[in-house]
């Protein structure tokens, strides 16, 4: 799987990835983002609020492995373009 992934120029992920190591590599490749955490504590002297940042995976490996198969698409109809009907009258 790694060889195919390395050789491809366009990378698309979807359902069916069941290799935990490969899912973890994808998760690390996708990266992390900052999450703001606010905590508040109350005491006799008052209220204290602190804000901290932590990093979290954008798409964890377990979420990659849980990607669902897409539902079947309905039969496609030919594309048609219709002109909107205008009720406005044109001035002569």
mmCIF file with all atom_site columns, C-alpha atoms in Angstrom, residues 14-81:
data_model
loop_
_atom_site.group_PDB
_atom_site.id
_atom_site.type_symbol
_atom_site.label_atom_id
_atom_site.label_alt_id
_atom_site.label_comp_id
_atom_site.label_asym_id
_atom_site.label_entity_id
_atom_site.label_seq_id
_atom_site.pdbx_PDB_ins_code
_atom_site.Cartn_x
_atom_site.Cartn_y
_atom_site.Cartn_z
_atom_site.occupancy
_atom_site.B_iso_or_equiv
_atom_site.pdbx_formal_charge
_atom_site.auth_seq_id
_atom_site.auth_comp_id
_atom_site.auth_asym_id
_atom_site.auth_atom_id
_atom_site.pdbx_PDB_model_num
ATOM 1  C CA . UNK A 1 14 ? -12.098 6.831  1.112   1.00 0.00 ? 14 UNK A CA 1
ATOM 2  C CA . UNK A 1 15 ? -13.777 3.802  2.605   1.00 0.00 ? 15 UNK A CA 1
ATOM 3  C CA . UNK A 1 16 ? -11.965 0.501  2.796   1.00 0.00 ? 16 UNK A CA 1
ATOM 4  C CA . UNK A 1 17 ? -8.720  1.489  4.525   1.00 0.00 ? 17 UNK A CA 1
ATOM 5  C CA . UNK A 1 18 ? -8.379  -1.231 7.141   1.00 0.00 ? 18 UNK A CA 1
ATOM 6  C CA . UNK A 1 19 ? -4.616  -1.218 7.774   1.00 0.00 ? 19 UNK A CA 1
ATOM 7  C CA . UNK A 1 20 ? -4.091  0.545  11.148  1.00 0.00 ? 20 UNK A CA 1
ATOM 8  C CA . UNK A 1 21 ? -0.501  1.569  10.338  1.00 0.00 ? 21 UNK A CA 1
ATOM 9  C CA . UNK A 1 22 ? -1.473  3.078  6.990   1.00 0.00 ? 22 UNK A CA 1
ATOM 10 C CA . UNK A 1 23 ? -4.452  4.883  8.572   1.00 0.00 ? 23 UNK A CA 1
ATOM 11 C CA . UNK A 1 24 ? -2.113  6.327  11.213  1.00 0.00 ? 24 UNK A CA 1
ATOM 12 C CA . UNK A 1 25 ? 0.342   7.493  8.530   1.00 0.00 ? 25 UNK A CA 1
ATOM 13 C CA . UNK A 1 26 ? -2.516  9.196  6.680   1.00 0.00 ? 26 UNK A CA 1
ATOM 14 C CA . UNK A 1 27 ? -3.696  10.834 9.885   1.00 0.00 ? 27 UNK A CA 1
ATOM 15 C CA . UNK A 1 28 ? -0.223  12.228 10.552  1.00 0.00 ? 28 UNK A CA 1
ATOM 16 C CA . UNK A 1 29 ? 0.076   13.375 6.930   1.00 0.00 ? 29 UNK A CA 1
ATOM 17 C CA . UNK A 1 30 ? -3.239  15.252 7.162   1.00 0.00 ? 30 UNK A CA 1
ATOM 18 C CA . UNK A 1 31 ? -1.899  16.935 10.276  1.00 0.00 ? 31 UNK A CA 1
ATOM 19 C CA . UNK A 1 32 ? -3.025  18.600 13.479  1.00 0.00 ? 32 UNK A CA 1
ATOM 20 C CA . UNK A 1 33 ? -4.883  21.770 14.343  1.00 0.00 ? 33 UNK A CA 1
ATOM 21 C CA . UNK A 1 34 ? -4.975  23.948 17.440  1.00 0.00 ? 34 UNK A CA 1
ATOM 22 C CA . UNK A 1 35 ? -7.938  23.593 19.775  1.00 0.00 ? 35 UNK A CA 1
ATOM 23 C CA . UNK A 1 36 ? -8.641  26.283 22.339  1.00 0.00 ? 36 UNK A CA 1
ATOM 24 C CA . UNK A 1 37 ? -9.563  24.998 25.789  1.00 0.00 ? 37 UNK A CA 1
ATOM 25 C CA . UNK A 1 38 ? -11.115 27.274 28.389  1.00 0.00 ? 38 UNK A CA 1
ATOM 26 C CA . UNK A 1 39 ? -11.283 26.289 32.029  1.00 0.00 ? 39 UNK A CA 1
ATOM 27 C CA . UNK A 1 40 ? -12.946 28.188 34.844  1.00 0.00 ? 40 UNK A CA 1
ATOM 28 C CA . UNK A 1 41 ? -12.469 27.682 38.546  1.00 0.00 ? 41 UNK A CA 1
ATOM 29 C CA . UNK A 1 42 ? -14.342 29.234 41.430  1.00 0.00 ? 42 UNK A CA 1
ATOM 30 C CA . UNK A 1 43 ? -12.956 29.883 44.876  1.00 0.00 ? 43 UNK A CA 1
ATOM 31 C CA . UNK A 1 44 ? -13.622 32.088 47.888  1.00 0.00 ? 44 UNK A CA 1
ATOM 32 C CA . UNK A 1 45 ? -11.502 34.818 46.324  1.00 0.00 ? 45 UNK A CA 1
ATOM 33 C CA . UNK A 1 46 ? -13.448 34.813 43.062  1.00 0.00 ? 46 UNK A CA 1
ATOM 34 C CA . UNK A 1 47 ? -13.528 33.275 39.651  1.00 0.00 ? 47 UNK A CA 1
ATOM 35 C CA . UNK A 1 48 ? -10.501 32.449 37.517  1.00 0.00 ? 48 UNK A CA 1
ATOM 36 C CA . UNK A 1 49 ? -10.568 31.658 33.819  1.00 0.00 ? 49 UNK A CA 1
ATOM 37 C CA . UNK A 1 50 ? -7.661  30.335 31.818  1.00 0.00 ? 50 UNK A CA 1
ATOM 38 C CA . UNK A 1 51 ? -7.342  29.630 28.127  1.00 0.00 ? 51 UNK A CA 1
ATOM 39 C CA . UNK A 1 52 ? -4.864  27.149 26.695  1.00 0.00 ? 52 UNK A CA 1
ATOM 40 C CA . UNK A 1 53 ? -4.176  25.673 23.304  1.00 0.00 ? 53 UNK A CA 1
ATOM 41 C CA . UNK A 1 54 ? -3.670  22.016 22.523  1.00 0.00 ? 54 UNK A CA 1
ATOM 42 C CA . UNK A 1 55 ? -3.055  20.168 19.282  1.00 0.00 ? 55 UNK A CA 1
ATOM 43 C CA . UNK A 1 56 ? -5.552  17.645 17.999  1.00 0.00 ? 56 UNK A CA 1
ATOM 44 C CA . UNK A 1 57 ? -5.529  15.459 14.897  1.00 0.00 ? 57 UNK A CA 1
ATOM 45 C CA . UNK A 1 58 ? -7.656  16.826 12.077  1.00 0.00 ? 58 UNK A CA 1
ATOM 46 C CA . UNK A 1 59 ? -8.687  13.306 11.046  1.00 0.00 ? 59 UNK A CA 1
ATOM 47 C CA . UNK A 1 60 ? -7.703  10.598 13.541  1.00 0.00 ? 60 UNK A CA 1
ATOM 48 C CA . UNK A 1 61 ? -6.735  7.135  12.294  1.00 0.00 ? 61 UNK A CA 1
ATOM 49 C CA . UNK A 1 62 ? -9.881  5.550  13.742  1.00 0.00 ? 62 UNK A CA 1
ATOM 50 C CA . UNK A 1 63 ? -12.029 8.056  11.826  1.00 0.00 ? 63 UNK A CA 1
ATOM 51 C CA . UNK A 1 64 ? -10.171 7.208  8.608   1.00 0.00 ? 64 UNK A CA 1
ATOM 52 C CA . UNK A 1 65 ? -10.799 3.489  9.166   1.00 0.00 ? 65 UNK A CA 1
ATOM 53 C CA . UNK A 1 66 ? -14.484 4.213  9.904   1.00 0.00 ? 66 UNK A CA 1
ATOM 54 C CA . UNK A 1 67 ? -15.148 6.059  6.636   1.00 0.00 ? 67 UNK A CA 1
ATOM 55 C CA . UNK A 1 68 ? -18.381 4.670  5.225   1.00 0.00 ? 68 UNK A CA 1
ATOM 56 C CA . UNK A 1 69 ? -18.975 3.443  1.724   1.00 0.00 ? 69 UNK A CA 1
ATOM 57 C CA . UNK A 1 70 ? -20.779 6.098  -0.296  1.00 0.00 ? 70 UNK A CA 1
ATOM 58 C CA . UNK A 1 71 ? -24.436 5.408  -0.934  1.00 0.00 ? 71 UNK A CA 1
ATOM 59 C CA . UNK A 1 72 ? -25.285 4.472  -4.511  1.00 0.00 ? 72 UNK A CA 1
ATOM 60 C CA . UNK A 1 73 ? -26.022 7.428  -6.737  1.00 0.00 ? 73 UNK A CA 1
ATOM 61 C CA . UNK A 1 74 ? -29.361 7.512  -8.485  1.00 0.00 ? 74 UNK A CA 1
ATOM 62 C CA . UNK A 1 75 ? -29.298 6.956  -12.222 1.00 0.00 ? 75 UNK A CA 1
ATOM 63 C CA . UNK A 1 76 ? -28.120 10.148 -13.813 1.00 0.00 ? 76 UNK A CA 1
ATOM 64 C CA . UNK A 1 77 ? -30.364 12.132 -16.082 1.00 0.00 ? 77 UNK A CA 1
ATOM 65 C CA . UNK A 1 78 ? -29.030 14.165 -18.960 1.00 0.00 ? 78 UNK A CA 1
ATOM 66 C CA . UNK A 1 79 ? -28.181 17.699 -17.979 1.00 0.00 ? 79 UNK A CA 1
ATOM 67 C CA . UNK A 1 80 ? -30.785 20.133 -19.197 1.00 0.00 ? 80 UNK A CA 1
ATOM 68 C CA . UNK A 1 81 ? -30.757 23.872 -19.062 1.00 0.00 ? 81 UNK A CA 1
#
